[in-house]
CSV table of C-alpha atoms and ligand atoms in Angstrom, one decimal:
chain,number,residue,atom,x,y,z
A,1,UNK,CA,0.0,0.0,0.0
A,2,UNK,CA,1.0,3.7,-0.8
A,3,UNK,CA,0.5,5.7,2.4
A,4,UNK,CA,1.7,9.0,3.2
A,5,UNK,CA,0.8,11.8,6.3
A,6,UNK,CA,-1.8,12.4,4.3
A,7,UNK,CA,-4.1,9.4,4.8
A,8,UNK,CA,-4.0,10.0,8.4
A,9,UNK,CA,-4.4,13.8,8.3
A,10,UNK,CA,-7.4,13.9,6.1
A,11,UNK,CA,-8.6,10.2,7.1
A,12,UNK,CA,-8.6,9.4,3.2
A,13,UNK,CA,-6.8,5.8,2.2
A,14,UNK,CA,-5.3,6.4,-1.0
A,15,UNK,CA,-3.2,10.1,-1.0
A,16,UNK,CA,-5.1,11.8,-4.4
A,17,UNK,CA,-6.9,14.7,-4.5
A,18,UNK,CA,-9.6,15.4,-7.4
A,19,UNK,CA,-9.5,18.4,-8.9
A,20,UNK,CA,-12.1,21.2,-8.0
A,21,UNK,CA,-12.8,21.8,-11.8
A,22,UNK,CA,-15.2,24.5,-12.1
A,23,UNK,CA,-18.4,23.2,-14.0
A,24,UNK,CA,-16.9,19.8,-13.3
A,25,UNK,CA,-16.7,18.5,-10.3
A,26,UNK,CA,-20.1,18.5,-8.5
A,27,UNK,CA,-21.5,16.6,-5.2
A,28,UNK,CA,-21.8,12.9,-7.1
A,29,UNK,CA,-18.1,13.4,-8.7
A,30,UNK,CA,-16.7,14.4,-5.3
A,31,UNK,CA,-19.0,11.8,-3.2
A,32,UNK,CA,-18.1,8.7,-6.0
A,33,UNK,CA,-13.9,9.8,-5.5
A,34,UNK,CA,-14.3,10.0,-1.2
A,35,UNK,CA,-16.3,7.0,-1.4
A,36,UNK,CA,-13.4,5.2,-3.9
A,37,UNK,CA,-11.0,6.4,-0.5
A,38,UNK,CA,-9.6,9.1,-2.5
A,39,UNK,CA,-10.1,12.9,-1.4
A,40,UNK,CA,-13.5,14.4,-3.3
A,41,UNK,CA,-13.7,17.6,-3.7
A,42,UNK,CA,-16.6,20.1,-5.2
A,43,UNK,CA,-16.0,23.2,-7.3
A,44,UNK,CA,-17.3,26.9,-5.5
A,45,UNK,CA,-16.2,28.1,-8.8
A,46,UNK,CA,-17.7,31.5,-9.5
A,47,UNK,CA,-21.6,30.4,-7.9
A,48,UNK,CA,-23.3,31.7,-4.7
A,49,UNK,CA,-23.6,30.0,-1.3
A,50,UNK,CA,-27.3,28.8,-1.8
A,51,UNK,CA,-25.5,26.2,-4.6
A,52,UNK,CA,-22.6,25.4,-2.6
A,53,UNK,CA,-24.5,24.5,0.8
A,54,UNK,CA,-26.9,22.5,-2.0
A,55,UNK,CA,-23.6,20.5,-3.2
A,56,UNK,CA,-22.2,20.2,0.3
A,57,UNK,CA,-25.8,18.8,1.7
A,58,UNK,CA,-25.9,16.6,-1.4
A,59,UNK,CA,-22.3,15.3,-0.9
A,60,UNK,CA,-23.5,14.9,3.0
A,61,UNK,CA,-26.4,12.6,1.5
A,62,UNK,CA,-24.2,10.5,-0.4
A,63,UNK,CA,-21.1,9.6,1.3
A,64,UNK,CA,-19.7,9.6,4.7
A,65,UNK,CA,-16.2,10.4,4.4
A,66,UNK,CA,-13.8,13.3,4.2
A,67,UNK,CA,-14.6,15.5,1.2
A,68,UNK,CA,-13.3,19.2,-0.2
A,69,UNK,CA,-14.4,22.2,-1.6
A,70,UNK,CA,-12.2,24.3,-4.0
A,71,UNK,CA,-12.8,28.0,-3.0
A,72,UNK,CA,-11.8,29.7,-6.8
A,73,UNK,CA,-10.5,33.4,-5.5
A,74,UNK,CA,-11.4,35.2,-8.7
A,75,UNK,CA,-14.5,34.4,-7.8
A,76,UNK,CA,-17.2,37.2,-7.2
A,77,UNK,CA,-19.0,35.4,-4.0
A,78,UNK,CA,-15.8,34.7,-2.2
A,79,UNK,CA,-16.5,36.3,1.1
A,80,UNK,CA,-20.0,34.4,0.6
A,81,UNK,CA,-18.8,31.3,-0.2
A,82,UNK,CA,-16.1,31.5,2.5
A,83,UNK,CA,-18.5,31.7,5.4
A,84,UNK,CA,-20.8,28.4,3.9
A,85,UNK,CA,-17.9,26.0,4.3
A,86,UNK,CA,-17.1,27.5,7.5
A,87,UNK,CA,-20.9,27.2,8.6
A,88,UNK,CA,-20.8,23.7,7.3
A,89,UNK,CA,-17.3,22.8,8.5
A,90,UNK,CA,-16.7,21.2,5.6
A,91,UNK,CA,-13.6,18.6,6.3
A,92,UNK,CA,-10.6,20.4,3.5
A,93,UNK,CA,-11.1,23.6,1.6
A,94,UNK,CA,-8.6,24.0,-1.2
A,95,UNK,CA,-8.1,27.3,-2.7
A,96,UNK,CA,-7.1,28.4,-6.1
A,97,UNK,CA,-6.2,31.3,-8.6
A,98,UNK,CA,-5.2,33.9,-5.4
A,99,UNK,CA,-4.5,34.4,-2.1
A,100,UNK,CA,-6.9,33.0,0.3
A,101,UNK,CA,-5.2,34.9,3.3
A,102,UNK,CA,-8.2,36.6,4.1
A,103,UNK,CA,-10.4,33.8,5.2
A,104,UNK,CA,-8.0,31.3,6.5
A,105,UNK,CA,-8.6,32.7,10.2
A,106,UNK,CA,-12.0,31.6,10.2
A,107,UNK,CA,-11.6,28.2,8.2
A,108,UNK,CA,-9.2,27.3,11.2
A,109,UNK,CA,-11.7,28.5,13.9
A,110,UNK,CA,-14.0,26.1,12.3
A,111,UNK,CA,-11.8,23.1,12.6
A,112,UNK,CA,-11.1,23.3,8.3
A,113,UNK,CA,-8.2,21.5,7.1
A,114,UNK,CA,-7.2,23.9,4.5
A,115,UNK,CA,-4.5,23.1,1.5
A,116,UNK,CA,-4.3,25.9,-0.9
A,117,UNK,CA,-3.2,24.9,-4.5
A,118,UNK,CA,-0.3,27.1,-5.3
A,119,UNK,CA,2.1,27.9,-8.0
A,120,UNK,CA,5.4,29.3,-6.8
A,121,UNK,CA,8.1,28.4,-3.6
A,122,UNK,CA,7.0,32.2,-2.6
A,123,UNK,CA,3.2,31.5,-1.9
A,124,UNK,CA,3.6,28.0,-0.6
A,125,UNK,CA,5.9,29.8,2.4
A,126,UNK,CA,3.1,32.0,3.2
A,127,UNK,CA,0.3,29.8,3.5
A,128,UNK,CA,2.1,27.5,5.6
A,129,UNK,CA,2.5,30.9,7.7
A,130,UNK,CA,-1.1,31.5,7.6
A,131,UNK,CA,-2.0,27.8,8.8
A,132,UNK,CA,-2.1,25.7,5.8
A,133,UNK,CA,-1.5,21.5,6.9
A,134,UNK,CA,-0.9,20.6,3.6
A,135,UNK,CA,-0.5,22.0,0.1
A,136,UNK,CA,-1.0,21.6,-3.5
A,137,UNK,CA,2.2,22.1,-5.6
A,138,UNK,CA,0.7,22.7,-9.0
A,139,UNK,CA,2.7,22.7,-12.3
A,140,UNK,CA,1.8,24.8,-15.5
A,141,UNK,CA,1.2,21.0,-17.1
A,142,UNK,CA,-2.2,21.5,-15.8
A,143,UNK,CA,-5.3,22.4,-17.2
A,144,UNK,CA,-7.1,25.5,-16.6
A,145,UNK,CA,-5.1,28.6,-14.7
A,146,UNK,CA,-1.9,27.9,-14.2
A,147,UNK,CA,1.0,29.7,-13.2
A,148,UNK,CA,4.9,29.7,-14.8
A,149,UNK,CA,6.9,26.2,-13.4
A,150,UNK,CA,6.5,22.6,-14.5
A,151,UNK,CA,5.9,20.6,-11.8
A,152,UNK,CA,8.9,18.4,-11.9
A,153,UNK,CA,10.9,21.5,-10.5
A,154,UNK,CA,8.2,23.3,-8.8
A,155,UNK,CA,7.5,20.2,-6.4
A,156,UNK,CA,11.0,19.4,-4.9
A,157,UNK,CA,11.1,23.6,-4.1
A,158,UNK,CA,7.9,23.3,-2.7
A,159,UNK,CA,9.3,20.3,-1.0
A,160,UNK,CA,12.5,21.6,0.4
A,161,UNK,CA,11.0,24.6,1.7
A,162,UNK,CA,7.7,23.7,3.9
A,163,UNK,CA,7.7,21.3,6.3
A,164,UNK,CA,3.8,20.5,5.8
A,165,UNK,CA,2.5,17.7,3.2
A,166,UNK,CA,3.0,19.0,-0.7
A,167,UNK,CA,0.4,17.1,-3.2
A,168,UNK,CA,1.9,17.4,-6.9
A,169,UNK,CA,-0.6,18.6,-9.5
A,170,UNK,CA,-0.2,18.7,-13.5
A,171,UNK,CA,0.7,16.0,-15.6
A,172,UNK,CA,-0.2,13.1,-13.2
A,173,UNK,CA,-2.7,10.5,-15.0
A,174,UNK,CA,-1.1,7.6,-14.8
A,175,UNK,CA,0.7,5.6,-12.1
A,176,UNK,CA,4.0,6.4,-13.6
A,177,UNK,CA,3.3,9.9,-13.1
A,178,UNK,CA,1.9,9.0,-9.3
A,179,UNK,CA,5.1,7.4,-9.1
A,180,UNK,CA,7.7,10.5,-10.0
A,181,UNK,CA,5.8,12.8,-7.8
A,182,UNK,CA,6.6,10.4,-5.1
A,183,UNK,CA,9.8,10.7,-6.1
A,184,UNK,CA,9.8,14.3,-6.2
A,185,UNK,CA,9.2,14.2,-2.6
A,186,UNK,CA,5.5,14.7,-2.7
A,187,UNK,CA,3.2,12.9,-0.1
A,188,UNK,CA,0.1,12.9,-2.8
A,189,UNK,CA,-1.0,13.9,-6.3
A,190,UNK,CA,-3.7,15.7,-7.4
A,191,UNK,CA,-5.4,14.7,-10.8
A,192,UNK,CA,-8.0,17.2,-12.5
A,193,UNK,CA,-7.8,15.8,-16.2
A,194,UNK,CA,-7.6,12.0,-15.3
A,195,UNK,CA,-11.1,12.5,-13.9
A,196,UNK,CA,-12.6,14.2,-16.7
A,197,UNK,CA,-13.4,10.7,-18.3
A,198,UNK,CA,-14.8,9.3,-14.8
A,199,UNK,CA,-17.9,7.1,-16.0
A,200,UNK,CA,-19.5,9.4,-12.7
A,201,UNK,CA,-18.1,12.6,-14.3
A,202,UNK,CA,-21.4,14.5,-15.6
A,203,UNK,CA,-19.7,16.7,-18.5
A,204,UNK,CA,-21.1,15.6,-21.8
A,205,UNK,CA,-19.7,12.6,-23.8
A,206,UNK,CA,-18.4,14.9,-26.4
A,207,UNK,CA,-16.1,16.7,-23.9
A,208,UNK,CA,-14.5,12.9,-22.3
A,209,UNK,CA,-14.1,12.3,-26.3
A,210,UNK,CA,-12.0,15.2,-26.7
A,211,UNK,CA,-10.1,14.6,-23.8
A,212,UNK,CA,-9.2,10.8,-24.9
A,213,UNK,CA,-8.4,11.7,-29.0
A,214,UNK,CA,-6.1,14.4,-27.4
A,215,UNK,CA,-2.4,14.1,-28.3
A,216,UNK,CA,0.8,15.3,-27.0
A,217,UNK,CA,0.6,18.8,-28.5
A,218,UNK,CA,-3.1,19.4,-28.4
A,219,UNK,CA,-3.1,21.9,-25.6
A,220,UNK,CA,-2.4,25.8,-25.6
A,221,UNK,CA,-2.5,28.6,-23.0
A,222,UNK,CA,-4.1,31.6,-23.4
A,223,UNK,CA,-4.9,34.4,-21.3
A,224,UNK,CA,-1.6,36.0,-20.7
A,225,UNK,CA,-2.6,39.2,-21.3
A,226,UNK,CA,-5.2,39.3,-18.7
A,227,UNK,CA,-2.4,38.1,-15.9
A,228,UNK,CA,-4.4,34.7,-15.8
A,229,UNK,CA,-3.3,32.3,-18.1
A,230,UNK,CA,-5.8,29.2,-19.3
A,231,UNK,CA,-4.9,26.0,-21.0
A,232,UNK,CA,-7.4,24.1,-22.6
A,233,UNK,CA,-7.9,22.0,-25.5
A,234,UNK,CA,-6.6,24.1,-29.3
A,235,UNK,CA,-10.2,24.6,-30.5
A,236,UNK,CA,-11.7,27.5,-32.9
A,237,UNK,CA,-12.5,29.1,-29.8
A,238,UNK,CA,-8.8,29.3,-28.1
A,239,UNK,CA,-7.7,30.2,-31.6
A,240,UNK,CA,-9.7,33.2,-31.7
A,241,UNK,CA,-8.9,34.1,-28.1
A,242,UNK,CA,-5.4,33.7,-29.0
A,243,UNK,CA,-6.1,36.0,-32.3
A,244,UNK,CA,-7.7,38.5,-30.6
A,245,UNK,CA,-5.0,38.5,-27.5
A,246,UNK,CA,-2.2,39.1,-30.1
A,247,UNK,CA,-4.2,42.3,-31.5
A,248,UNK,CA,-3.4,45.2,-29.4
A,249,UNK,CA,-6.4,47.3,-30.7
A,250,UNK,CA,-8.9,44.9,-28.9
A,251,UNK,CA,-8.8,46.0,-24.8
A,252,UNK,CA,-8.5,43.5,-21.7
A,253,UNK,CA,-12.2,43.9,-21.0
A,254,UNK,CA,-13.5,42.9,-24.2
A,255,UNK,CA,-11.1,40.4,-24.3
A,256,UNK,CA,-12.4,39.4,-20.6
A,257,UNK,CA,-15.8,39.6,-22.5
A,258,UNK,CA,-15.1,37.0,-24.9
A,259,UNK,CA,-13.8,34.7,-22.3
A,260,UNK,CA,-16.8,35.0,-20.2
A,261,UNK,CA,-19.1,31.6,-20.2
A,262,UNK,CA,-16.9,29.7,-22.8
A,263,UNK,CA,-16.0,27.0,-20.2
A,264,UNK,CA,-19.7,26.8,-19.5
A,265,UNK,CA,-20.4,25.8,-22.5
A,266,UNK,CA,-17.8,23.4,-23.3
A,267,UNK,CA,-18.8,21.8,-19.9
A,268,UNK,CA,-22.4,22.0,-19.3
A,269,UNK,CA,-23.3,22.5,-23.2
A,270,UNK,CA,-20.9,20.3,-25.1
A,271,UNK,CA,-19.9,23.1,-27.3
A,272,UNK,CA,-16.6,21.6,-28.6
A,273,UNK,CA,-15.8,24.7,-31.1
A,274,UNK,CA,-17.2,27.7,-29.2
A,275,UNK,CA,-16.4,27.0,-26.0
A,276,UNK,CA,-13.0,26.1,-23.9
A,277,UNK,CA,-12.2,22.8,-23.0
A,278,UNK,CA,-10.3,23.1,-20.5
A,279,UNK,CA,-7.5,20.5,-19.8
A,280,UNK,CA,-4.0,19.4,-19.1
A,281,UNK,CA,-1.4,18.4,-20.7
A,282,UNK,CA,-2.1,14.7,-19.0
A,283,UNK,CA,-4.9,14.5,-21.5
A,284,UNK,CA,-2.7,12.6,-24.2
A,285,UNK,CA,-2.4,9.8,-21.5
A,286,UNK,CA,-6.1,9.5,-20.5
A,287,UNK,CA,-7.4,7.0,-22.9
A,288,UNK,CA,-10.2,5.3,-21.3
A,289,UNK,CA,-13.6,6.1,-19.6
A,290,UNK,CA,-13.4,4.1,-16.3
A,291,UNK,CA,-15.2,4.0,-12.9
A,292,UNK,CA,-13.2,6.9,-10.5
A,293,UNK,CA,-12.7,3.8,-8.3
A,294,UNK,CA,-10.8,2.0,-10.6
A,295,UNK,CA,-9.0,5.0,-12.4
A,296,UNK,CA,-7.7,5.5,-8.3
A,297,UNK,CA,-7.1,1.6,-7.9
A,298,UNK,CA,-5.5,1.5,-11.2
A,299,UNK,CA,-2.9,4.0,-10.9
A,300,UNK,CA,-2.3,3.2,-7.7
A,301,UNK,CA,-1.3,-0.7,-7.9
A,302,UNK,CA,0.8,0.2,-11.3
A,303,UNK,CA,3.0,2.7,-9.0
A,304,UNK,CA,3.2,0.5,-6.3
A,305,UNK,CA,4.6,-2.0,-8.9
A,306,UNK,CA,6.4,0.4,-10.7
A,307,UNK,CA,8.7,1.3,-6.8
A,308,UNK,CA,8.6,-2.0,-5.9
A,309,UNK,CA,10.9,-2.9,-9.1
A,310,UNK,CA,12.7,0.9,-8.9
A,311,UNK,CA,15.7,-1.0,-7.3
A,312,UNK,CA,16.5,-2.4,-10.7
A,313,UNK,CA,18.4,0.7,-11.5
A,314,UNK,CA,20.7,-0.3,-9.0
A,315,UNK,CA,23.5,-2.0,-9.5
B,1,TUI,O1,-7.1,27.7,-10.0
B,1,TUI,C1,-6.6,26.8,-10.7
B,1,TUI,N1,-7.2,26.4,-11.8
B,1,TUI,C2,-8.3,27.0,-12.4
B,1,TUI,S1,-9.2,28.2,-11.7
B,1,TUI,C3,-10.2,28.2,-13.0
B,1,TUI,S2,-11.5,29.3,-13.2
B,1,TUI,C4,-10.9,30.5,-14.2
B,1,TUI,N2,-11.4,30.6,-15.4
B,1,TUI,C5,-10.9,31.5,-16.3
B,1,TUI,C6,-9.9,32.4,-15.9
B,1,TUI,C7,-9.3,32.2,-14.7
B,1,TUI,C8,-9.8,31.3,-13.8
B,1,TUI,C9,-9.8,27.3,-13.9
B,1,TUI,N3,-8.7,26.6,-13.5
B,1,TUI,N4,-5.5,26.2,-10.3
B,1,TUI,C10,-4.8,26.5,-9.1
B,1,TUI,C11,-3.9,27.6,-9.2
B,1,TUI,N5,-3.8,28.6,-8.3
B,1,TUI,N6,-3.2,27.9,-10.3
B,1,TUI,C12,-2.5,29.1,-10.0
B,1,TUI,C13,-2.9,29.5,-8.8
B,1,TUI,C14,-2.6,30.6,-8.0
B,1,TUI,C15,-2.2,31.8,-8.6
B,1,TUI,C16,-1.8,32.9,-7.8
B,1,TUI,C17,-2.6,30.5,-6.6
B,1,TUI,C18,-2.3,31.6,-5.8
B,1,TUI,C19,-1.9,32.8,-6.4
B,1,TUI,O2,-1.6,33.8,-5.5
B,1,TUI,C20,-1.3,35.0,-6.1
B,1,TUI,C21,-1.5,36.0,-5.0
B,1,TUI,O3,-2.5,36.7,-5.1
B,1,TUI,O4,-0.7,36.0,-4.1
């Protein structure tokens, strides 16, 4: 068995984290990965606290073990959302795209486990300061925003400079990749694309399809110019964003404009062309739609093979 301080921490038996993808992953994804011993988590993303408390009670309904919420800080109903999961004392709040400083106080007070997802050495330092038990070291490899390192040198930093649990995020679909994060020194992984293609996953067929035909070089980031960078899969719609980000007559709120509801409708919609399909660079190794249990059973008996038979690089 793979164990790690994690699995005592969080009371989850296998160290993986799924992804708070926003239009993704909802009460059954989250439920189905907790209830597979992983660590379930549901997306705040950019709704109000009547939907969250619906997810969370939902969640509550079906499973009984530890689950997350991803708080998304670029998000207009933070301070909202923030106070639900403290109200609900939700077991693990994750936090992405900014600083969740603010409301970390009052996640404590309620007995939160919080693990921010961060992209730099810098950040990871100060949530640790702020209370953080764990965190999520998370390499540009991955889908949606991400920041400037890869994680195969952002996780050893991370590593080597907290003394708290670091999961690795970006690029890990596969229990090789599980594997090398181990290596890397991290005590868990996180996986966002991997679950895309859960059978329990409720995006639309068309957007798992995508995901699965993907190759190596099928991903591109745009966003740059708005200080948030997004990569999903090359579609006539990240082409025109890219088009229209490269033409210095069109203006940050327009392009902010054009961006607005296009993972919406990739997700909820399964609008392939007009909409942004968000995903990592791990999509070119998801090639199967499979129970979230056995995706998590399956990558974790190939790595436990995989460092069982490490010592055969040694002579
Ligand atoms: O947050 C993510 N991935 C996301 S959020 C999202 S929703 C969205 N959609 C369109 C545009 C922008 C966002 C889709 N995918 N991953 C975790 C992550 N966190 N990546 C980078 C960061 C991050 C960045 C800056 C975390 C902290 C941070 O702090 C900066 C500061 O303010 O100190």
């Amino acid at each position: 068995m793979i164990k790690s301080r994690l699995c005592e921490l969080l009371g989850i038996t296998y160290p993986i984290f799924q992804g708070g993808m926003a239009w993704v992953a909802d009460a059954h994804l989250a439920a189905t990965v907790s209830n597979a011993g992983g660590l379930g988590i549901i997306a705040a993303m950019n709704l109000d606290g009547e939907y969250l408390r619906g997810q969370i009670g939902l969640c509550r309904q079906l499973t009984d073990k530890p689950f997350g919420v991803n708080i998304m800080m670029m998000s207009p109903h933070v301070p909202e959302v923030a106070q639900v999961v403290a109200e609900e004392k939700v077991p693990v709040v994750t936090t992405g795209a900014g600083w969740p400083g603010p409301y970390m106080k009052a996640w404590l007070a309620a007995g939160i486990k919080v693990v921010p997802v961060i992209p730099s050495v810098a950040i990871a330092k100060r949530v640790v300061r702020e209370g953080a038990c764990a965190v999520v070291a998370e390499g540009c490899e991955a889908g949606g925003h991400i920041g400037e390192l890869t994680t195969m040198t952002l996780v050893p930093q991370v590593v080597d400079a907290v003394e708290v649990p670091v999961l690795a995020a970006g690029g890990i679909a596969d229990g090789r990749s599980l594997a090398a994060a181990l290596m890397l020194g991290a005590e868990g992984v996180q996986c966002g694309t991997r679950f895309l293609t859960a059978e329990e996953c409720t995006i639309p067929e068309c957007y798992k399809d995508r995901v699965i035909q993907a190759r190596d070089i099928d991903t591109v980031v745009t966003g740059r110019k708005l200080g948030h960078p997004v990569r999903a899969l090359k579609n006539s719609y990240m082409m025109e964003f890219a088009r229209r980000e490269a033409d210095s007559d069109i203006t940050k709120e327009e392009l902010e404009k054009f961006g607005t509801g296009a993972l919406w409708r990739a997700a909820r919609q399964g609008d392939m062309e007009t909409g942004c399909v968000m995903a990592g660079q791990a999509a070119a190794l998801v090639k199967d739609k499979l129970p979230a249990r056995d995706i998590i059973t399956g990558m974790f008996s190939e790595a436990e093979t995989l460092l069982k038979d490490a010592t055969k690089w040694l002579a």
